[in-house]
Amino acid sequence: MDEVTTDEGRQWRRSPGGLVTALHPVLAEHKGTWVGWAGGTSEEAPEPFDLEGIHIHPVPLTSLDLERYYEGMSNATIWPLYHDAVETPVFKRRWRESYRQVNARFAEAAADVAAEGATVWIQDYQLQLVPAMLRERRPDLKIGFFLHIPFPPIELFMQMPFRAEILRGLLGADLVGFQQRLAAQNFVRLARHLLGLRYEGQVIDVDGRPVKAGAFPISIDVAEMERMAADPAVQNRAKQIRAELGDPRTVILGVDRLDYTKGIELRLKAFRELLSDGKLSVPEAVMVQVATPSRERVEHYQTLRVKVEREVGRINGEFGRVGVPAVHYLHQSYSRNELAALYCAADVMMVTPLRDGMNLVAKEYVAARADTGGALVLSEFAGAATELRQSFLCNPHDPDGVKEALLRAVHVEHPEARRRMRLMQRHLRTHDVGHWARSFLNELGVPDVEVA
Ligand code: GDG
C-alpha cells in the first residue's frame, strides 16, 4: 500500500504490481489482513485501516532499521549472497541483530491479528525468520513462506554467519515455496547438510513435523497487460515513441531496476561490440535502456550506476551523432502505461540477468505483444527461462553468446518470430499470477488466508 497526497489530503492507495493484484482478491474473499511496512520511518506505525475490502495492518521501521535491516542485512548481505554472490556480500553483526528485531516485530504483528487456526503467508527474503518466530507464538496457525529470489546452493549459503538460524526460521513454515525446482532442492539438501534433518522427496522431517518445499513460478496479471497493450492510447504512444527515436529499423529495449544482478552492463557491451564490428549500425538500430532507480543508498548500487553510465557515455561518444544517440538511457520511473507502450514499441527486448528468481519484465513483454510482433532475448539464468523456451536464450557470462542471440533476434523472420511469441503467450495465459497464488495456497491446504 502507498500513502499518497491527493486533493482530499493524505490517502492510502493500492500499490501497483503483480503480487498485490494476485493476493488482493484472495484476501478480500477471506476477509484477510495485509501486514506490511507502510513506507516512512516514524517510530509509530499508522493506525490499521481498511482499503478496498481488505484490512491493512502497518508495521513501522525506523531510519536505523532502514539502514541496518533493509539496506544492510536484506540488500547488502542476503540479496547478493542469494544471487550467486555476483557482488560480494557484506556481513555485519549489527545488521544481523536488526534483522532479528524487525522479523520479531512482523511475527508479533501477525500473531496479534491472525484468527485461531488462520493461514499466514509470508513473503520474501526480508522475513526469513518470521515463520519460526510466528510458530513459536502461535502453533495453531498454518504458515506458508514464498521466496521471490533464488535460493543458493549449499556451498554459497554456508557463507552466511547465522545460517542455521535462517534455515530454522524458514523451517517454521508448513510450506516453503521457491521460483524454481532447483532452489527447492538446494533447500532440502541444505536442511540435511546443516541440521542433519531427513527428507523424502520434497518433504523435510522437522522433529516429526512435515515441512514441504516446492516450486511455484510466479507470474503476472496477463489479462491486465494484454488489455493495457491493446488500449489505443498505449498503441498511439508506442508509435510516437518510435517516431521520437527517429523511426529506426530496430528498437532494442531493456527495462530493469538499476541492479547489478540484471546484467545491464553486459547488454550494453554486447550492443557496443556489434556496432564496432559493423554488424549493427546507428541510426538503423537504437537501444533504449530504462534503469529504474533502486536502493540508491547501498554502495554496490552507487558503484553500478557509475559503471553503467560510463558505458552509456562511451557508446554514445563513439557511435552517436548530434541529435542521434545510440543508447537512450533513462534513470527514471515510469507509469505502467508508459512501460506497456515501450514494450509495444520494441522490436527486441533484452533481459540478461546474471541471476534472477523469475523476471517479470520478460513475461510482461511477451504478454504485451498480442500483435505477436517482437522478439525476446533471455538469459538462461532468469527463472523465466524455464518457461519461456521460445525466446532467444543466452548465457550472460559469454559475451559472444549474448551478441549472437541479439543478432538472431534482430534478424528473425516474421513468421518465425510470431510462432515463438504465440507459444509463449499460450503458456502465460494458463500460468498467470492467479494460477501461482492458487497453486501455492492449494498446496498449503487453505480455507482462510492471512498475508504478511
Ligand atoms: C523480484 C525478483 C521476481 C520496473 N520499472 C518500473 C516498473 N517496473 C516493474 C516491472 C516489473 C517489476 O517492476 C520488476 O519485477 P522483476 O521480476 O523484473 O524484478 P525484481 O524487482 O528484481 O523482482 C524477481 C520478482 O521479485 C517477483 O517474484 O520475478 O526475480 O528479483 O513488474 O514492470 N514499474 C513501474 N515503473 C517503472 O519504472 N510502474
Coordinates of C-alpha atoms and ligand atoms in Angstrom, one line a residue:
M1 CA 0.0 0.0 0.0
D2 CA 1.3 3.5 -0.7
E3 CA 0.4 6.7 1.1
V4 CA -0.3 9.4 -1.5
T5 CA -1.3 13.1 -1.3
T6 CA -4.4 14.0 -3.2
D7 CA -6.8 17.0 -3.3
E8 CA -8.5 15.4 -0.3
G9 CA -5.3 15.2 1.7
R10 CA -3.2 12.1 2.5
Q11 CA -4.8 8.9 1.4
W12 CA -3.9 5.2 1.0
R13 CA -3.8 3.7 -2.4
R14 CA -3.2 0.1 -3.6
S15 CA 0.4 -0.2 -4.9
P16 CA 0.5 -1.4 -8.5
G17 CA 2.2 -4.7 -9.2
G18 CA 1.5 -8.4 -9.6
L19 CA 1.8 -9.5 -6.0
V20 CA -0.9 -7.1 -4.8
T21 CA -3.1 -7.9 -7.8
A22 CA -2.8 -11.6 -7.1
L23 CA -3.4 -11.5 -3.4
H24 CA -6.0 -8.8 -3.2
P25 CA -8.9 -10.9 -4.3
V26 CA -7.9 -13.8 -2.1
L27 CA -7.6 -11.5 0.9
A28 CA -10.8 -9.7 0.1
E29 CA -12.7 -13.0 -0.2
H30 CA -11.4 -14.4 3.0
K31 CA -11.5 -11.1 4.9
G32 CA -7.8 -11.3 5.3
T33 CA -5.3 -8.8 6.7
W34 CA -2.2 -7.4 5.0
V35 CA 0.6 -7.0 7.5
G36 CA 3.4 -4.9 6.0
W37 CA 5.7 -1.9 6.1
A38 CA 3.8 1.2 5.1
G39 CA 6.9 3.2 4.0
G40 CA 8.2 6.1 6.0
T41 CA 10.4 5.9 9.1
S42 CA 8.4 7.0 12.2
E43 CA 8.6 5.1 15.5
E44 CA 4.9 4.6 15.4
A45 CA 3.1 2.9 12.5
P46 CA -0.1 4.4 11.1
E47 CA -3.2 3.0 12.7
P48 CA -4.7 -0.1 11.0
F49 CA -7.3 0.7 8.4
D50 CA -9.5 -0.9 5.6
L51 CA -8.9 -0.4 2.0
E52 CA -10.8 -1.9 -0.9
G53 CA -12.2 -4.7 1.1
I54 CA -9.1 -5.8 3.0
H55 CA -7.7 -4.9 6.4
I56 CA -4.2 -3.3 6.4
H57 CA -2.0 -3.6 9.5
P58 CA 1.1 -1.4 9.1
V59 CA 4.4 -2.2 10.8
P60 CA 6.8 0.6 11.5
L61 CA 10.5 0.8 10.5
T62 CA 12.8 3.5 12.0
S63 CA 15.6 5.1 10.0
L64 CA 18.1 2.9 11.8
D65 CA 16.0 -0.2 10.8
L66 CA 16.0 1.0 7.3
E67 CA 19.8 1.3 7.3
R68 CA 20.7 -1.9 9.1
Y69 CA 17.8 -4.3 8.5
Y70 CA 16.7 -3.2 5.0
E71 CA 19.7 -1.7 3.2
G72 CA 22.2 -3.6 5.2
M73 CA 21.2 -7.2 6.0
S74 CA 18.5 -7.6 3.4
N75 CA 20.1 -5.8 0.5
A76 CA 23.8 -5.9 1.1
T77 CA 24.1 -9.4 2.7
I78 CA 21.2 -11.6 1.6
W79 CA 20.5 -10.2 -1.8
P80 CA 24.0 -10.6 -3.2
L81 CA 24.6 -14.0 -1.5
Y82 CA 21.4 -15.5 -2.9
H83 CA 22.2 -14.2 -6.3
D84 CA 25.4 -16.3 -6.7
A85 CA 27.4 -13.7 -4.9
V86 CA 27.7 -11.8 -8.2
E87 CA 28.6 -8.9 -5.9
T88 CA 30.5 -9.6 -2.7
P89 CA 28.1 -9.9 0.2
V90 CA 28.8 -7.7 3.2
F91 CA 28.5 -9.3 6.7
K92 CA 27.9 -7.0 9.7
R93 CA 26.9 -8.2 13.2
R94 CA 24.8 -5.1 14.0
W95 CA 22.8 -5.7 10.8
R96 CA 22.0 -9.2 11.9
E97 CA 20.6 -8.0 15.2
S98 CA 18.4 -5.5 13.5
Y99 CA 17.2 -8.2 11.1
R100 CA 16.2 -10.3 14.1
Q101 CA 14.4 -7.4 15.8
V102 CA 12.4 -6.4 12.7
N103 CA 11.5 -10.0 11.9
A104 CA 10.2 -10.4 15.5
R105 CA 8.2 -7.2 15.1
F106 CA 6.5 -8.7 12.0
A107 CA 5.9 -12.0 13.8
E108 CA 4.4 -10.2 16.7
A109 CA 2.1 -8.2 14.5
A110 CA 0.9 -11.3 12.5
A111 CA 0.4 -13.2 15.8
D112 CA -1.7 -10.4 17.1
V113 CA -4.0 -10.1 14.1
A114 CA -4.4 -13.8 13.0
A115 CA -7.6 -15.5 14.0
E116 CA -7.5 -19.0 15.6
G117 CA -6.3 -21.6 13.1
A118 CA -5.8 -18.9 10.4
T119 CA -3.3 -19.1 7.5
V120 CA -0.4 -16.7 7.3
W121 CA 1.5 -16.3 4.0
I122 CA 4.9 -14.7 4.5
Q123 CA 6.6 -13.1 1.5
D124 CA 10.3 -12.9 0.7
Y125 CA 13.9 -12.8 1.9
Q126 CA 13.4 -9.8 4.3
L127 CA 11.3 -12.0 6.6
Q128 CA 13.0 -15.4 6.7
L129 CA 13.0 -15.7 10.5
V130 CA 9.3 -14.9 10.7
P131 CA 7.9 -18.5 10.1
A132 CA 9.7 -20.0 13.2
M133 CA 9.1 -16.9 15.3
L134 CA 5.4 -17.0 14.5
R135 CA 5.0 -20.7 15.0
E136 CA 6.5 -20.3 18.5
R137 CA 3.9 -17.7 19.3
R138 CA 1.0 -19.3 17.5
P139 CA 1.3 -23.0 17.0
D140 CA -2.3 -23.1 15.8
L141 CA -1.6 -21.3 12.6
K142 CA -1.0 -22.6 9.1
I143 CA 2.2 -20.9 7.8
G144 CA 3.4 -20.5 4.2
F145 CA 6.5 -18.8 3.0
F146 CA 7.5 -17.8 -0.5
L147 CA 10.9 -16.7 -1.6
H148 CA 10.9 -14.4 -4.6
I149 CA 14.6 -14.6 -5.3
P150 CA 16.9 -17.6 -5.9
F151 CA 17.9 -19.9 -3.1
P152 CA 21.6 -20.6 -3.4
P153 CA 23.4 -23.9 -3.5
I154 CA 24.8 -25.2 -0.1
E155 CA 28.4 -24.0 -0.7
L156 CA 27.2 -20.4 -1.0
F157 CA 24.6 -20.5 1.7
M158 CA 27.3 -21.8 4.1
Q159 CA 29.0 -18.3 4.0
M160 CA 26.1 -16.8 6.0
P161 CA 27.2 -16.3 9.6
F162 CA 23.9 -17.1 11.2
R163 CA 23.0 -19.7 8.6
A164 CA 21.4 -22.2 11.0
E165 CA 19.1 -19.6 12.4
I166 CA 17.9 -18.5 9.0
L167 CA 17.3 -22.1 8.0
R168 CA 15.4 -22.9 11.2
G169 CA 13.5 -19.7 10.6
L170 CA 12.3 -20.9 7.2
L171 CA 11.6 -24.4 8.6
G172 CA 9.0 -22.8 10.9
A173 CA 6.6 -22.8 7.8
D174 CA 4.5 -25.7 6.7
L175 CA 5.2 -25.0 3.1
V176 CA 8.3 -23.2 1.7
G177 CA 7.8 -22.1 -1.9
F178 CA 10.5 -21.2 -4.4
Q179 CA 10.5 -20.0 -8.0
Q180 CA 12.5 -23.0 -9.3
R181 CA 12.7 -26.7 -8.6
L182 CA 16.5 -26.4 -8.3
A183 CA 16.1 -23.9 -5.5
A184 CA 13.7 -26.2 -3.6
Q185 CA 16.3 -29.0 -4.0
N186 CA 19.0 -26.7 -2.6
F187 CA 16.8 -26.1 0.4
V188 CA 16.0 -29.7 1.3
R189 CA 19.6 -30.7 0.8
L190 CA 20.7 -27.8 3.0
A191 CA 18.4 -29.0 5.8
R192 CA 20.1 -32.4 5.8
H193 CA 23.6 -30.9 5.4
L194 CA 23.3 -28.2 8.1
L195 CA 20.9 -29.7 10.6
G196 CA 21.0 -33.4 9.8
L197 CA 17.3 -33.5 9.0
R198 CA 15.9 -36.3 7.0
Y199 CA 13.7 -35.7 3.9
E200 CA 11.8 -37.8 1.4
G201 CA 11.1 -36.2 -1.9
Q202 CA 10.4 -32.6 -1.1
V203 CA 9.2 -33.2 2.5
I204 CA 11.6 -32.5 5.3
D205 CA 11.0 -34.1 8.7
V206 CA 11.5 -31.4 11.4
D207 CA 11.2 -33.2 14.7
G208 CA 8.2 -35.2 13.5
R209 CA 6.5 -32.2 11.7
P210 CA 6.5 -32.3 7.9
V211 CA 7.8 -29.2 6.1
K212 CA 7.1 -29.2 2.4
A213 CA 9.3 -27.5 -0.2
G214 CA 8.1 -26.8 -3.7
A215 CA 8.5 -24.8 -6.9
F216 CA 5.7 -22.2 -7.6
P217 CA 6.9 -20.0 -10.5
I218 CA 5.4 -16.6 -10.1
S219 CA 3.7 -14.8 -13.0
I220 CA 2.0 -11.6 -14.0
D221 CA -1.6 -10.4 -14.4
V222 CA -1.6 -11.5 -18.1
A223 CA -5.1 -10.2 -18.9
E224 CA -4.4 -6.8 -17.4
M225 CA -1.2 -6.5 -19.5
E226 CA -3.0 -7.6 -22.7
R227 CA -5.7 -5.0 -22.0
M228 CA -3.3 -2.3 -21.4
A229 CA -1.2 -3.0 -24.5
A230 CA -4.4 -3.1 -26.7
D231 CA -5.5 0.3 -25.4
P232 CA -5.5 2.7 -28.4
A233 CA -3.8 5.4 -26.2
V234 CA -1.0 3.0 -25.5
Q235 CA -0.7 1.9 -29.1
N236 CA -0.5 5.6 -30.2
R237 CA 2.1 6.3 -27.6
A238 CA 4.1 3.3 -28.9
K239 CA 4.0 4.8 -32.4
Q240 CA 5.0 8.2 -31.0
I241 CA 8.0 6.6 -29.1
R242 CA 9.2 5.1 -32.4
A243 CA 8.8 8.4 -34.2
E244 CA 10.7 10.2 -31.4
L245 CA 13.5 7.7 -31.8
G246 CA 13.7 8.6 -35.5
D247 CA 11.7 5.6 -36.8
P248 CA 14.7 3.2 -36.7
R249 CA 14.5 -0.3 -38.3
T250 CA 15.3 -1.9 -34.9
V251 CA 14.5 -0.7 -31.4
I252 CA 16.2 -2.7 -28.7
L253 CA 14.8 -2.3 -25.2
G254 CA 15.9 -3.0 -21.6
V255 CA 13.7 -2.3 -18.6
D256 CA 15.2 -3.1 -15.2
R257 CA 15.6 -1.8 -11.7
L258 CA 19.2 -0.5 -11.7
D259 CA 20.5 -3.6 -10.1
Y260 CA 23.8 -5.5 -10.6
T261 CA 22.0 -8.8 -11.0
K262 CA 20.2 -7.6 -14.1
G263 CA 23.2 -7.7 -16.5
I264 CA 22.7 -4.2 -17.8
E265 CA 26.4 -3.6 -18.4
L266 CA 26.9 -6.8 -20.3
R267 CA 24.0 -6.0 -22.6
L268 CA 25.4 -2.5 -23.3
K269 CA 28.7 -4.0 -24.0
A270 CA 27.2 -6.6 -26.5
F271 CA 25.5 -3.7 -28.3
R272 CA 28.7 -1.6 -28.4
E273 CA 30.7 -4.6 -29.8
L274 CA 28.1 -5.2 -32.5
L275 CA 28.3 -1.6 -33.5
S276 CA 32.0 -1.7 -33.6
D277 CA 32.1 -5.0 -35.6
G278 CA 29.7 -3.3 -38.1
K279 CA 27.0 -5.9 -37.5
L280 CA 24.6 -3.2 -36.3
S281 CA 24.7 0.5 -37.0
V282 CA 23.1 3.7 -35.8
P283 CA 20.5 5.1 -36.6
E284 CA 19.1 1.8 -38.1
A285 CA 19.3 0.3 -34.7
V286 CA 19.0 2.1 -31.4
M287 CA 18.8 1.0 -27.8
V288 CA 16.5 2.2 -25.0
Q289 CA 17.5 1.3 -21.5
V290 CA 15.2 2.2 -18.7
A291 CA 17.0 1.7 -15.4
T292 CA 14.6 2.4 -12.6
P293 CA 16.3 4.0 -9.5
S294 CA 16.7 1.4 -6.8
R295 CA 18.3 1.0 -3.4
E296 CA 20.3 4.2 -4.0
R297 CA 21.9 4.4 -0.6
V298 CA 23.6 0.9 -0.9
E299 CA 27.2 1.2 -2.0
H300 CA 27.0 -1.7 -4.6
Y301 CA 24.2 0.3 -6.4
Q302 CA 26.2 3.5 -6.4
T303 CA 29.2 1.8 -8.0
L304 CA 26.9 0.1 -10.6
R305 CA 25.4 3.4 -11.6
V306 CA 28.8 4.9 -12.3
K307 CA 29.8 1.8 -14.4
V308 CA 26.5 1.8 -16.4
E309 CA 26.6 5.5 -17.1
R310 CA 30.3 5.3 -18.1
E311 CA 29.4 2.6 -20.7
V312 CA 26.4 4.6 -22.0
G313 CA 28.7 7.6 -22.4
R314 CA 31.3 5.6 -24.2
I315 CA 28.8 4.1 -26.7
N316 CA 27.2 7.5 -27.4
G317 CA 30.6 9.1 -27.6
E318 CA 31.8 6.6 -30.2
F319 CA 28.6 5.9 -32.2
G320 CA 26.1 8.7 -31.7
R321 CA 25.7 11.8 -33.7
V322 CA 24.3 15.2 -32.8
G323 CA 20.6 14.6 -32.1
V324 CA 21.0 10.8 -32.7
P325 CA 22.3 8.9 -29.6
A326 CA 22.9 5.2 -29.9
V327 CA 21.6 4.5 -26.4
H328 CA 18.7 6.3 -24.8
Y329 CA 19.4 5.9 -21.1
L330 CA 16.6 6.7 -18.7
H331 CA 17.3 6.6 -15.0
Q332 CA 13.7 7.3 -14.1
S333 CA 10.5 5.5 -13.1
Y334 CA 7.6 5.3 -15.5
S335 CA 3.8 4.6 -15.3
R336 CA 2.6 1.1 -16.1
N337 CA 1.0 2.6 -19.3
E338 CA 4.3 4.0 -20.5
L339 CA 6.1 0.7 -19.8
A340 CA 3.4 -1.1 -21.9
A341 CA 3.9 1.5 -24.7
L342 CA 7.7 0.9 -24.6
Y343 CA 7.1 -2.9 -24.8
C344 CA 4.9 -2.4 -27.8
A345 CA 7.5 -0.1 -29.5
A346 CA 10.4 -2.6 -29.1
D347 CA 11.5 -5.0 -31.8
V348 CA 13.8 -6.8 -29.4
M349 CA 13.6 -6.9 -25.7
M350 CA 16.8 -7.8 -23.8
V351 CA 16.5 -9.5 -20.4
T352 CA 20.0 -10.6 -19.5
P353 CA 20.3 -11.1 -15.7
L354 CA 23.3 -12.9 -14.3
R355 CA 20.8 -14.5 -11.9
D356 CA 17.1 -13.7 -11.3
G357 CA 14.4 -15.5 -9.3
M358 CA 11.9 -15.1 -12.1
N359 CA 12.0 -11.8 -14.0
L360 CA 8.6 -10.4 -14.6
V361 CA 9.7 -7.9 -17.2
A362 CA 10.3 -10.8 -19.6
K363 CA 6.7 -12.1 -19.0
E364 CA 5.2 -8.6 -19.3
Y365 CA 6.9 -8.1 -22.7
V366 CA 5.5 -11.4 -24.1
A367 CA 2.0 -10.6 -22.8
A368 CA 2.1 -7.1 -24.2
R369 CA 2.9 -8.4 -27.7
A370 CA -0.6 -9.8 -28.5
D371 CA 0.2 -8.5 -32.0
T372 CA 2.8 -11.3 -32.0
G373 CA 5.5 -8.8 -33.0
G374 CA 8.8 -8.5 -31.3
A375 CA 11.5 -10.9 -30.1
L376 CA 12.8 -11.7 -26.6
V377 CA 16.5 -12.3 -25.8
L378 CA 16.5 -14.0 -22.4
S379 CA 19.3 -15.1 -20.0
E380 CA 19.3 -18.8 -19.1
F381 CA 19.9 -17.6 -15.5
A382 CA 16.5 -16.0 -15.2
G383 CA 13.8 -18.2 -13.6
A384 CA 11.6 -17.2 -16.6
A385 CA 13.9 -19.2 -19.0
T386 CA 12.4 -22.4 -17.7
E387 CA 9.0 -21.4 -19.1
L388 CA 9.8 -19.0 -22.0
R389 CA 11.6 -21.7 -24.1
Q390 CA 10.9 -20.0 -27.4
S391 CA 12.9 -16.9 -26.5
F392 CA 16.4 -16.3 -27.8
L393 CA 18.2 -17.8 -24.8
C394 CA 21.8 -16.9 -24.0
N395 CA 24.4 -17.3 -21.3
P396 CA 25.1 -13.8 -19.9
H397 CA 28.6 -14.8 -18.9
D398 CA 29.5 -15.4 -22.6
P399 CA 29.7 -12.1 -24.4
D400 CA 29.8 -13.7 -27.9
G401 CA 26.7 -15.8 -27.0
V402 CA 24.8 -12.6 -26.0
K403 CA 25.9 -10.9 -29.2
E404 CA 24.8 -13.9 -31.3
A405 CA 21.4 -14.1 -29.5
L406 CA 20.8 -10.4 -30.1
L407 CA 21.7 -10.7 -33.8
R408 CA 19.4 -13.7 -34.2
A409 CA 16.6 -11.7 -32.6
V410 CA 17.2 -8.7 -34.7
H411 CA 17.2 -10.7 -37.9
V412 CA 14.5 -13.3 -37.2
E413 CA 11.9 -13.7 -40.0
H414 CA 8.4 -12.5 -39.0
P415 CA 6.6 -15.9 -39.3
E416 CA 9.2 -17.5 -37.0
A417 CA 9.1 -14.6 -34.5
R418 CA 5.3 -14.9 -34.5
R419 CA 5.4 -18.6 -33.9
R420 CA 7.7 -18.2 -30.9
M421 CA 5.6 -15.3 -29.4
R422 CA 2.3 -17.2 -29.8
L423 CA 3.7 -20.3 -28.0
M424 CA 4.9 -18.2 -25.1
Q425 CA 1.7 -16.3 -24.9
R426 CA -0.3 -19.5 -24.8
H427 CA 1.8 -20.7 -21.9
L428 CA 1.4 -17.4 -19.9
R429 CA -2.4 -17.3 -20.3
T430 CA -2.7 -20.5 -18.4
H431 CA 0.1 -19.6 -16.0
D432 CA -0.7 -16.2 -14.7
V433 CA -0.3 -14.8 -11.3
G434 CA -3.7 -16.1 -10.1
H435 CA -2.6 -19.6 -11.0
W436 CA 0.6 -19.0 -9.0
A437 CA -1.3 -17.9 -5.9
R438 CA -3.9 -20.7 -6.2
S439 CA -1.3 -23.4 -6.6
F440 CA 0.6 -22.3 -3.6
L441 CA -2.5 -21.9 -1.4
N442 CA -3.9 -25.2 -2.6
E443 CA -0.7 -27.0 -1.7
L444 CA -0.9 -25.4 1.7
G445 CA -4.5 -26.6 2.0
V446 CA -6.0 -23.2 2.7
P447 CA -9.5 -22.3 3.7
D448 CA -8.6 -18.9 5.4
V449 CA -5.8 -16.6 4.4
E450 CA -3.8 -14.0 6.2
V451 CA -0.9 -12.4 4.4
A452 CA 2.3 -10.8 5.8
Ligands
GDG1 C1 11.9 -9.7 -7.6 C2 12.8 -10.8 -8.1 C3 11.0 -11.9 -9.3 C4 10.2 -1.7 -13.4 N1 10.5 -0.4 -13.7 C5 9.3 0.2 -13.5 C6 8.4 -0.7 -13.1 N2 9.0 -1.9 -13.0 C7 8.3 -3.2 -12.7 C8 8.3 -4.2 -13.9 C9 8.1 -5.5 -13.1 C10 8.7 -5.2 -11.8 O1 8.9 -3.8 -11.6 C11 10.1 -5.8 -11.7 O2 10.0 -7.2 -11.5 P1 11.2 -8.2 -11.9 O3 10.6 -9.6 -11.7 O4 11.6 -7.9 -13.3 O5 12.4 -7.9 -10.9 P2 12.6 -7.6 -9.3 O6 12.2 -6.2 -9.0 O7 14.0 -7.9 -9.1 O8 11.7 -8.6 -8.5 C12 12.4 -11.3 -9.4 C13 10.0 -10.8 -8.7 O9 10.6 -10.4 -7.4 C14 8.7 -11.4 -8.4 O10 8.7 -12.6 -7.7 O11 10.5 -12.1 -10.7 O12 13.2 -12.4 -9.9 O13 14.2 -10.3 -8.2 O14 6.7 -5.7 -12.9 O15 7.3 -3.8 -14.8 N3 7.1 -0.4 -12.8 C15 6.7 0.9 -13.0 N4 7.6 1.8 -13.3 C16 8.9 1.6 -13.6 O16 9.7 2.5 -13.9 N5 5.4 1.2 -12.7

